[in-house]
PDB file of C-alpha atoms and ligand atoms in Angstrom:
ATOM      1  CA  MET A 930     142.187  48.778 129.714  1.00  0.00           C
ATOM      2  CA  ARG A 931     138.541  47.382 129.755  1.00  0.00           C
ATOM      3  CA  LYS A 932     136.331  48.571 126.779  1.00  0.00           C
ATOM      4  CA  LYS A 933     133.167  50.403 128.392  1.00  0.00           C
ATOM      5  CA  ILE A 934     129.798  48.584 127.321  1.00  0.00           C
ATOM      6  CA  ILE A 935     126.406  50.359 127.486  1.00  0.00           C
ATOM      7  CA  THR A 936     123.449  48.227 126.933  1.00  0.00           C
ATOM      8  CA  GLY A 937     120.063  49.409 126.444  1.00  0.00           C
ATOM      9  CA  ASN A 938     117.509  46.890 127.941  1.00  0.00           C
ATOM     10  CA  TRP A 939     113.973  48.074 126.220  1.00  0.00           C
ATOM     11  CA  LYS A 940     111.877  45.367 128.402  1.00  0.00           C
ATOM     12  CA  MET A 941     108.526  44.675 127.106  1.00  0.00           C
ATOM     13  CA  ASN A 942     108.265  47.794 125.299  1.00  0.00           C
ATOM     14  CA  TYR A 943     108.075  48.855 121.335  1.00  0.00           C
ATOM     15  CA  THR A 944     106.398  47.047 118.997  1.00  0.00           C
ATOM     16  CA  VAL A 945     108.328  45.833 115.939  1.00  0.00           C
ATOM     17  CA  ASN A 946     107.563  49.252 113.883  1.00  0.00           C
ATOM     18  CA  GLU A 947     108.199  51.268 117.083  1.00  0.00           C
ATOM     19  CA  ALA A 948     111.454  49.412 117.451  1.00  0.00           C
ATOM     20  CA  GLU A 949     112.539  50.296 114.115  1.00  0.00           C
ATOM     21  CA  ALA A 950     111.266  53.786 114.111  1.00  0.00           C
ATOM     22  CA  PHE A 951     113.165  54.450 117.341  1.00  0.00           C
ATOM     23  CA  ILE A 952     116.507  52.777 116.569  1.00  0.00           C
ATOM     24  CA  THR A 953     116.534  54.597 112.786  1.00  0.00           C
ATOM     25  CA  SER A 954     115.900  57.854 114.810  1.00  0.00           C
ATOM     26  CA  ILE A 955     118.975  57.153 117.147  1.00  0.00           C
ATOM     27  CA  LEU A 956     121.537  55.056 114.844  1.00  0.00           C
ATOM     28  CA  GLU A 957     123.168  58.001 113.394  1.00  0.00           C
ATOM     29  CA  SER A 958     123.838  59.622 116.554  1.00  0.00           C
ATOM     30  CA  ILE A 959     125.725  56.464 117.838  1.00  0.00           C
ATOM     31  CA  ASN A 960     128.882  56.219 115.991  1.00  0.00           C
ATOM     32  CA  THR A 961     131.414  55.621 118.501  1.00  0.00           C
ATOM     33  CA  THR A 962     133.462  52.448 118.259  1.00  0.00           C
ATOM     34  CA  GLU A 963     135.343  53.064 121.675  1.00  0.00           C
ATOM     35  CA  ILE A 964     132.797  51.680 123.587  1.00  0.00           C
ATOM     36  CA  ASP A 965     130.324  48.650 123.027  1.00  0.00           C
ATOM     37  CA  VAL A 966     126.597  49.802 122.528  1.00  0.00           C
ATOM     38  CA  VAL A 967     124.129  46.872 122.899  1.00  0.00           C
ATOM     39  CA  ILE A 968     120.411  47.219 122.315  1.00  0.00           C
ATOM     40  CA  CYS A 969     118.160  44.196 123.835  1.00  0.00           C
ATOM     41  CA  PRO A 970     114.752  44.662 122.300  1.00  0.00           C
ATOM     42  CA  ASN A 971     111.574  42.316 122.651  1.00  0.00           C
ATOM     43  CA  PHE A 972     112.148  39.222 120.887  1.00  0.00           C
ATOM     44  CA  THR A 973     109.507  40.095 118.211  1.00  0.00           C
ATOM     45  CA  ALA A 974     111.604  42.775 117.090  1.00  0.00           C
ATOM     46  CA  LEU A 975     115.196  40.984 117.211  1.00  0.00           C
ATOM     47  CA  ASP A 976     114.673  39.985 113.350  1.00  0.00           C
ATOM     48  CA  ARG A 977     113.968  43.478 112.055  1.00  0.00           C
ATOM     49  CA  LEU A 978     116.786  44.823 114.225  1.00  0.00           C
ATOM     50  CA  SER A 979     119.287  42.290 113.111  1.00  0.00           C
ATOM     51  CA  ASN A 980     118.940  43.533 109.560  1.00  0.00           C
ATOM     52  CA  LEU A 981     118.812  47.137 110.561  1.00  0.00           C
ATOM     53  CA  LEU A 982     121.886  46.816 112.986  1.00  0.00           C
ATOM     54  CA  ASP A 983     123.991  45.026 110.267  1.00  0.00           C
ATOM     55  CA  ASN A 984     127.478  46.707 109.807  1.00  0.00           C
ATOM     56  CA  LYS A 985     126.499  49.293 112.330  1.00  0.00           C
ATOM     57  CA  ASN A 986     128.006  50.406 115.765  1.00  0.00           C
ATOM     58  CA  VAL A 987     125.250  49.091 117.779  1.00  0.00           C
ATOM     59  CA  LYS A 988     125.066  45.494 118.544  1.00  0.00           C
ATOM     60  CA  LEU A 989     122.166  43.454 119.144  1.00  0.00           C
ATOM     61  CA  GLY A 990     121.221  41.571 122.442  1.00  0.00           C
ATOM     62  CA  ALA A 991     118.310  39.574 123.688  1.00  0.00           C
ATOM     63  CA  GLN A 992     116.752  39.843 127.256  1.00  0.00           C
ATOM     64  CA  ASN A 993     116.474  36.191 127.711  1.00  0.00           C
ATOM     65  CA  VAL A 994     117.208  32.581 126.345  1.00  0.00           C
ATOM     66  CA  SER A 995     116.276  28.963 127.227  1.00  0.00           C
ATOM     67  CA  TYR A 996     118.637  26.591 128.915  1.00  0.00           C
ATOM     68  CA  GLU A 997     117.093  23.925 126.953  1.00  0.00           C
ATOM     69  CA  THR A 998     118.198  23.060 123.250  1.00  0.00           C
ATOM     70  CA  LYS A 999     115.214  22.707 121.394  1.00  0.00           C
ATOM     71  CA  GLY A1000     111.978  20.634 121.499  1.00  0.00           C
ATOM     72  CA  ALA A1001     108.540  20.818 123.437  1.00  0.00           C
ATOM     73  CA  TYR A1002     109.130  24.046 125.514  1.00  0.00           C
ATOM     74  CA  THR A1003     106.190  26.165 124.512  1.00  0.00           C
ATOM     75  CA  GLY A1004     106.870  29.962 124.686  1.00  0.00           C
ATOM     76  CA  GLU A1005     110.778  29.450 124.738  1.00  0.00           C
ATOM     77  CA  THR A1006     113.372  30.784 122.681  1.00  0.00           C
ATOM     78  CA  SER A1007     116.704  28.828 122.003  1.00  0.00           C
ATOM     79  CA  VAL A1008     120.198  29.845 121.612  1.00  0.00           C
ATOM     80  CA  ASP A1009     120.389  28.481 118.065  1.00  0.00           C
ATOM     81  CA  MET A1010     117.187  30.950 117.501  1.00  0.00           C
ATOM     82  CA  LEU A1011     119.207  33.902 118.650  1.00  0.00           C
ATOM     83  CA  TYR A1012     122.528  33.007 117.114  1.00  0.00           C
ATOM     84  CA  ALA A1013     120.622  32.524 113.644  1.00  0.00           C
ATOM     85  CA  LEU A1014     119.570  36.411 114.054  1.00  0.00           C
ATOM     86  CA  ASP A1015     123.530  37.563 114.860  1.00  0.00           C
ATOM     87  CA  VAL A1016     122.495  38.217 118.604  1.00  0.00           C
ATOM     88  CA  GLU A1017     125.737  38.802 120.345  1.00  0.00           C
ATOM     89  CA  TYR A1018     124.601  39.563 123.964  1.00  0.00           C
ATOM     90  CA  CYS A1019     122.026  37.998 125.963  1.00  0.00           C
ATOM     91  CA  ILE A1020     120.909  39.304 129.697  1.00  0.00           C
ATOM     92  CA  VAL A1021     120.334  36.673 132.028  1.00  0.00           C
ATOM     93  CA  GLY A1022     119.084  36.671 135.702  1.00  0.00           C
ATOM     94  CA  HIS A1023     117.531  40.160 135.429  1.00  0.00           C
ATOM     95  CA  SER A1024     115.929  40.754 138.806  1.00  0.00           C
ATOM     96  CA  GLU A1025     112.471  41.058 137.179  1.00  0.00           C
ATOM     97  CA  ARG A1026     113.069  37.619 136.072  1.00  0.00           C
ATOM     98  CA  ARG A1027     114.425  36.333 139.345  1.00  0.00           C
ATOM     99  CA  GLN A1028     111.491  37.993 141.345  1.00  0.00           C
ATOM    100  CA  ILE A1029     108.445  37.855 139.183  1.00  0.00           C
ATOM    101  CA  LEU A1030     109.610  34.524 137.233  1.00  0.00           C
ATOM    102  CA  ASN A1031     111.479  32.782 139.775  1.00  0.00           C
ATOM    103  CA  GLU A1032     114.573  32.535 138.095  1.00  0.00           C
ATOM    104  CA  THR A1033     117.175  30.920 140.394  1.00  0.00           C
ATOM    105  CA  ASN A1034     121.002  31.159 140.334  1.00  0.00           C
ATOM    106  CA  GLU A1035     120.889  27.749 138.803  1.00  0.00           C
ATOM    107  CA  ILE A1036     118.862  28.546 136.079  1.00  0.00           C
ATOM    108  CA  VAL A1037     120.723  31.721 135.284  1.00  0.00           C
ATOM    109  CA  ASN A1038     123.878  29.651 135.351  1.00  0.00           C
ATOM    110  CA  LEU A1039     122.417  27.120 132.720  1.00  0.00           C
ATOM    111  CA  LYS A1040     121.651  29.775 130.598  1.00  0.00           C
ATOM    112  CA  ALA A1041     125.017  31.514 130.547  1.00  0.00           C
ATOM    113  CA  LYS A1042     126.620  28.336 129.743  1.00  0.00           C
ATOM    114  CA  LYS A1043     124.220  27.708 127.243  1.00  0.00           C
ATOM    115  CA  LEU A1044     124.859  31.146 125.448  1.00  0.00           C
ATOM    116  CA  LEU A1045     128.778  30.704 125.956  1.00  0.00           C
ATOM    117  CA  ALA A1046     128.586  27.357 124.009  1.00  0.00           C
ATOM    118  CA  LYS A1047     127.400  29.178 121.085  1.00  0.00           C
ATOM    119  CA  GLY A1048     129.663  32.267 121.282  1.00  0.00           C
ATOM    120  CA  ILE A1049     127.097  34.460 122.743  1.00  0.00           C
ATOM    121  CA  ASN A1050     128.089  36.846 125.492  1.00  0.00           C
ATOM    122  CA  PRO A1051     125.876  36.771 128.549  1.00  0.00           C
ATOM    123  CA  ILE A1052     125.275  39.685 130.756  1.00  0.00           C
ATOM    124  CA  ILE A1053     124.703  38.388 133.981  1.00  0.00           C
ATOM    125  CA  CYS A1054     122.964  40.492 136.380  1.00  0.00           C
ATOM    126  CA  VAL A1055     123.259  40.376 140.123  1.00  0.00           C
ATOM    127  CA  GLY A1056     121.450  42.661 142.788  1.00  0.00           C
ATOM    128  CA  GLU A1057     120.102  42.821 146.495  1.00  0.00           C
ATOM    129  CA  THR A1058     116.708  44.015 147.565  1.00  0.00           C
ATOM    130  CA  LEU A1059     116.430  46.943 149.962  1.00  0.00           C
ATOM    131  CA  THR A1060     115.710  44.823 152.968  1.00  0.00           C
ATOM    132  CA  GLU A1061     118.862  42.859 152.357  1.00  0.00           C
ATOM    133  CA  ARG A1062     120.990  45.860 152.264  1.00  0.00           C
ATOM    134  CA  ASN A1063     119.125  47.453 155.259  1.00  0.00           C
ATOM    135  CA  GLU A1064     119.784  43.967 156.967  1.00  0.00           C
ATOM    136  CA  ASN A1065     123.517  43.921 155.990  1.00  0.00           C
ATOM    137  CA  LYS A1066     123.115  40.738 153.910  1.00  0.00           C
ATOM    138  CA  LEU A1067     124.046  42.356 150.580  1.00  0.00           C
ATOM    139  CA  TYR A1068     127.420  41.007 150.462  1.00  0.00           C
ATOM    140  CA  ASP A1069     126.395  37.321 151.199  1.00  0.00           C
ATOM    141  CA  VAL A1070     123.519  37.704 148.733  1.00  0.00           C
ATOM    142  CA  ILE A1071     125.967  39.145 146.029  1.00  0.00           C
ATOM    143  CA  SER A1072     128.570  36.806 146.496  1.00  0.00           C
ATOM    144  CA  ASN A1073     126.107  33.759 146.250  1.00  0.00           C
ATOM    145  CA  GLN A1074     124.632  34.997 143.068  1.00  0.00           C
ATOM    146  CA  VAL A1075     128.145  35.523 141.435  1.00  0.00           C
ATOM    147  CA  LYS A1076     129.551  32.273 142.646  1.00  0.00           C
ATOM    148  CA  ASN A1077     126.560  30.340 141.666  1.00  0.00           C
ATOM    149  CA  GLY A1078     125.968  32.253 138.517  1.00  0.00           C
ATOM    150  CA  LEU A1079     129.593  31.553 137.199  1.00  0.00           C
ATOM    151  CA  LYS A1080     129.668  27.980 138.259  1.00  0.00           C
ATOM    152  CA  ASP A1081     131.673  25.958 135.826  1.00  0.00           C
ATOM    153  CA  ILE A1082     132.368  28.743 133.595  1.00  0.00           C
ATOM    154  CA  SER A1083     136.034  28.698 132.299  1.00  0.00           C
ATOM    155  CA  SER A1084     138.229  31.483 132.977  1.00  0.00           C
ATOM    156  CA  GLU A1085     138.761  32.443 129.466  1.00  0.00           C
ATOM    157  CA  ASP A1086     134.973  32.814 129.101  1.00  0.00           C
ATOM    158  CA  VAL A1087     134.815  35.040 132.157  1.00  0.00           C
ATOM    159  CA  LYS A1088     138.044  36.954 130.917  1.00  0.00           C
ATOM    160  CA  THR A1089     136.762  37.592 127.279  1.00  0.00           C
ATOM    161  CA  LYS A1090     133.111  36.976 126.989  1.00  0.00           C
ATOM    162  CA  VAL A1091     130.875  37.376 130.105  1.00  0.00           C
ATOM    163  CA  VAL A1092     129.535  40.513 131.414  1.00  0.00           C
ATOM    164  CA  MET A1093     128.373  40.983 134.838  1.00  0.00           C
ATOM    165  CA  ALA A1094     125.778  43.814 135.940  1.00  0.00           C
ATOM    166  CA  TYR A1095     125.477  44.870 139.317  1.00  0.00           C
ATOM    167  CA  GLU A1096     121.817  46.194 139.421  1.00  0.00           C
ATOM    168  CA  PRO A1097     120.530  46.832 143.047  1.00  0.00           C
ATOM    169  CA  ILE A1098     116.676  46.125 142.996  1.00  0.00           C
ATOM    170  CA  TRP A1099     115.900  49.001 144.843  1.00  0.00           C
ATOM    171  CA  ALA A1100     117.333  51.342 142.215  1.00  0.00           C
ATOM    172  CA  ILE A1101     115.709  49.728 139.126  1.00  0.00           C
ATOM    173  CA  GLY A1102     112.814  51.730 137.475  1.00  0.00           C
ATOM    174  CA  THR A1103     112.417  53.984 140.799  1.00  0.00           C
ATOM    175  CA  GLY A1104     114.290  56.790 140.005  1.00  0.00           C
ATOM    176  CA  VAL A1105     116.742  56.304 143.033  1.00  0.00           C
ATOM    177  CA  THR A1106     120.089  55.785 141.720  1.00  0.00           C
ATOM    178  CA  ALA A1107     122.687  53.962 144.019  1.00  0.00           C
ATOM    179  CA  THR A1108     125.337  56.699 145.266  1.00  0.00           C
ATOM    180  CA  THR A1109     128.462  56.355 142.952  1.00  0.00           C
ATOM    181  CA  GLU A1110     130.216  55.160 146.177  1.00  0.00           C
ATOM    182  CA  GLN A1111     127.683  52.309 146.593  1.00  0.00           C
ATOM    183  CA  ALA A1112     127.854  51.351 142.832  1.00  0.00           C
ATOM    184  CA  GLU A1113     131.501  51.316 142.846  1.00  0.00           C
ATOM    185  CA  ASP A1114     131.969  49.438 146.426  1.00  0.00           C
ATOM    186  CA  MET A1115     129.763  46.475 144.857  1.00  0.00           C
ATOM    187  CA  CYS A1116     131.311  46.536 141.555  1.00  0.00           C
ATOM    188  CA  LYS A1117     134.783  46.333 143.227  1.00  0.00           C
ATOM    189  CA  TYR A1118     133.358  43.425 145.584  1.00  0.00           C
ATOM    190  CA  ILE A1119     132.251  41.251 142.523  1.00  0.00           C
ATOM    191  CA  ARG A1120     135.722  41.887 140.962  1.00  0.00           C
ATOM    192  CA  ASN A1121     137.438  40.652 144.169  1.00  0.00           C
ATOM    193  CA  ILE A1122     135.089  37.426 144.205  1.00  0.00           C
ATOM    194  CA  VAL A1123     136.021  36.813 140.647  1.00  0.00           C
ATOM    195  CA  CYS A1124     139.597  37.200 141.776  1.00  0.00           C
ATOM    196  CA  GLU A1125     139.169  34.784 144.312  1.00  0.00           C
ATOM    197  CA  ILE A1126     137.602  32.085 142.063  1.00  0.00           C
ATOM    198  CA  TYR A1127     139.786  32.702 139.273  1.00  0.00           C
ATOM    199  CA  SER A1128     142.790  34.887 139.281  1.00  0.00           C
ATOM    200  CA  GLU A1129     143.928  38.610 139.120  1.00  0.00           C
ATOM    201  CA  SER A1130     143.898  38.659 135.422  1.00  0.00           C
ATOM    202  CA  VAL A1131     140.561  37.179 134.735  1.00  0.00           C
ATOM    203  CA  ALA A1132     139.218  39.802 137.282  1.00  0.00           C
ATOM    204  CA  ASN A1133     140.856  42.539 135.818  1.00  0.00           C
ATOM    205  CA  ASN A1134     139.542  41.842 132.210  1.00  0.00           C
ATOM    206  CA  LEU A1135     135.729  41.144 133.386  1.00  0.00           C
ATOM    207  CA  ARG A1136     133.655  43.998 132.599  1.00  0.00           C
ATOM    208  CA  ILE A1137     131.221  44.930 135.279  1.00  0.00           C
ATOM    209  CA  GLN A1138     128.230  47.380 134.467  1.00  0.00           C
ATOM    210  CA  TYR A1139     125.858  49.244 136.864  1.00  0.00           C
ATOM    211  CA  GLY A1140     122.263  49.599 136.292  1.00  0.00           C
ATOM    212  CA  GLY A1141     119.568  51.214 138.032  1.00  0.00           C
ATOM    213  CA  SER A1142     117.932  54.468 137.260  1.00  0.00           C
ATOM    214  CA  VAL A1143     121.129  55.370 134.863  1.00  0.00           C
ATOM    215  CA  ASN A1144     120.238  58.750 132.914  1.00  0.00           C
ATOM    216  CA  PRO A1145     122.189  61.432 131.221  1.00  0.00           C
ATOM    217  CA  LYS A1146     122.897  63.459 134.381  1.00  0.00           C
ATOM    218  CA  ASN A1147     124.417  60.601 136.458  1.00  0.00           C
ATOM    219  CA  ALA A1148     125.863  58.515 133.832  1.00  0.00           C
ATOM    220  CA  ASN A1149     129.459  60.341 133.531  1.00  0.00           C
ATOM    221  CA  GLU A1150     130.240  60.104 137.291  1.00  0.00           C
ATOM    222  CA  ILE A1151     129.042  56.407 137.264  1.00  0.00           C
ATOM    223  CA  LEU A1152     131.045  55.651 134.303  1.00  0.00           C
ATOM    224  CA  ASN A1153     134.287  57.025 135.481  1.00  0.00           C
ATOM    225  CA  MET A1154     134.265  54.994 138.604  1.00  0.00           C
ATOM    226  CA  GLU A1155     137.283  52.578 138.619  1.00  0.00           C
ATOM    227  CA  ASN A1156     135.613  49.281 138.659  1.00  0.00           C
ATOM    228  CA  ILE A1157     132.365  50.213 136.596  1.00  0.00           C
ATOM    229  CA  ASP A1158     132.856  49.270 132.892  1.00  0.00           C
ATOM    230  CA  GLY A1159     129.557  50.300 131.638  1.00  0.00           C
ATOM    231  CA  ALA A1160     125.815  50.645 132.086  1.00  0.00           C
ATOM    232  CA  LEU A1161     122.742  48.644 131.848  1.00  0.00           C
ATOM    233  CA  VAL A1162     120.163  51.072 131.031  1.00  0.00           C
ATOM    234  CA  GLY A1163     116.138  50.520 131.355  1.00  0.00           C
ATOM    235  CA  GLY A1164     113.845  53.475 131.095  1.00  0.00           C
ATOM    236  CA  ALA A1165     116.421  55.866 129.834  1.00  0.00           C
ATOM    237  CA  SER A1166     117.346  53.902 127.035  1.00  0.00           C
ATOM    238  CA  LEU A1167     113.747  54.327 125.306  1.00  0.00           C
ATOM    239  CA  THR A1168     114.303  57.622 124.590  1.00  0.00           C
ATOM    240  CA  ASN A1169     117.050  60.023 123.200  1.00  0.00           C
ATOM    241  CA  ASP A1170     118.416  60.013 126.796  1.00  0.00           C
ATOM    242  CA  PHE A1171     120.185  56.615 125.650  1.00  0.00           C
ATOM    243  CA  VAL A1172     122.325  58.883 123.056  1.00  0.00           C
ATOM    244  CA  ALA A1173     123.241  61.296 125.855  1.00  0.00           C
ATOM    245  CA  ILE A1174     124.276  58.393 128.012  1.00  0.00           C
ATOM    246  CA  VAL A1175     126.485  56.697 125.293  1.00  0.00           C
ATOM    247  CA  ASN A1176     128.128  60.263 124.860  1.00  0.00           C
ATOM    248  CA  TYR A1177     128.326  60.564 128.420  1.00  0.00           C
ATOM    249  CA  GLN A1178     132.059  61.702 128.047  1.00  0.00           C
TER     250      GLN A1178
HETATM  251  P1  LIG B1288     116.130  51.396 134.743  1.00  0.00           P
HETATM  252  O1  LIG B1288     116.348  49.767 134.836  1.00  0.00           O
HETATM  253  O2  LIG B1288     117.338  52.202 134.191  1.00  0.00           O
HETATM  254  O3  LIG B1288     114.870  51.678 134.154  1.00  0.00           O
HETATM  255  O4  LIG B1288     116.277  51.679 136.294  1.00  0.00           O
HETATM  256  C1  LIG B1288     117.603  49.194 134.690  1.00  0.00           C
HETATM  257  C2  LIG B1288     117.235  47.772 134.362  1.00  0.00           C
HETATM  258  O5  LIG B1288     116.479  47.132 134.771  1.00  0.00           O
HETATM  259  O6  LIG B1288     118.098  46.984 133.611  1.00  0.00           O
END
């Protein structure tokens, strides 16, 4: 039985003080240990939130990391820096980074491996554009992203540490959600690819989130699909809606 995981991706929102105020206001309402709840604030709020979330049920995540170890990489943040703040998860390959910042599958893979080497769980995002879906290229696109994203990652890491997130780009921040059938179909497809590369047992243990306009109204249906093990939530994670999503049952 895979433990559900619900992640809030705050993107470039909330100053450190705003982040503290908001997390303080919702923390008491998130007291479940049955699912993993992760918050990914901006880097500037990680330190403060690390202290606030110490011994709480909400885990800390980052939105990005460098694939380099240390040194002359202006503006970058290393895995050691995240580790020192007790960061447990890190999103890699979010479509906004792939599209706006030209992150390739190779870069996503390097980042995931760097995180795993330090014991931090990567949340590897994959997803197709609307054109790719309409042109029936979505299976090739997703297969390519999954295979290259997981390249040279051990079966043990995929089984126990990696989280995948299927995020159709056309559903992110648009208010358009994939239908539950579309989301389930793609998460099942990702699981089948992992089964082909690794084994059935690895595929059955891998947690796959759906992301793209998840809200309190659609969360219950999405999260009850067989192959969907959680949600990656953007806009709705900035408000009390996040509490409602976490309490979807
Ligand atoms: P959204 O974003 O929930 O605002 O659509 C999801 C994401 O980008 O992870």
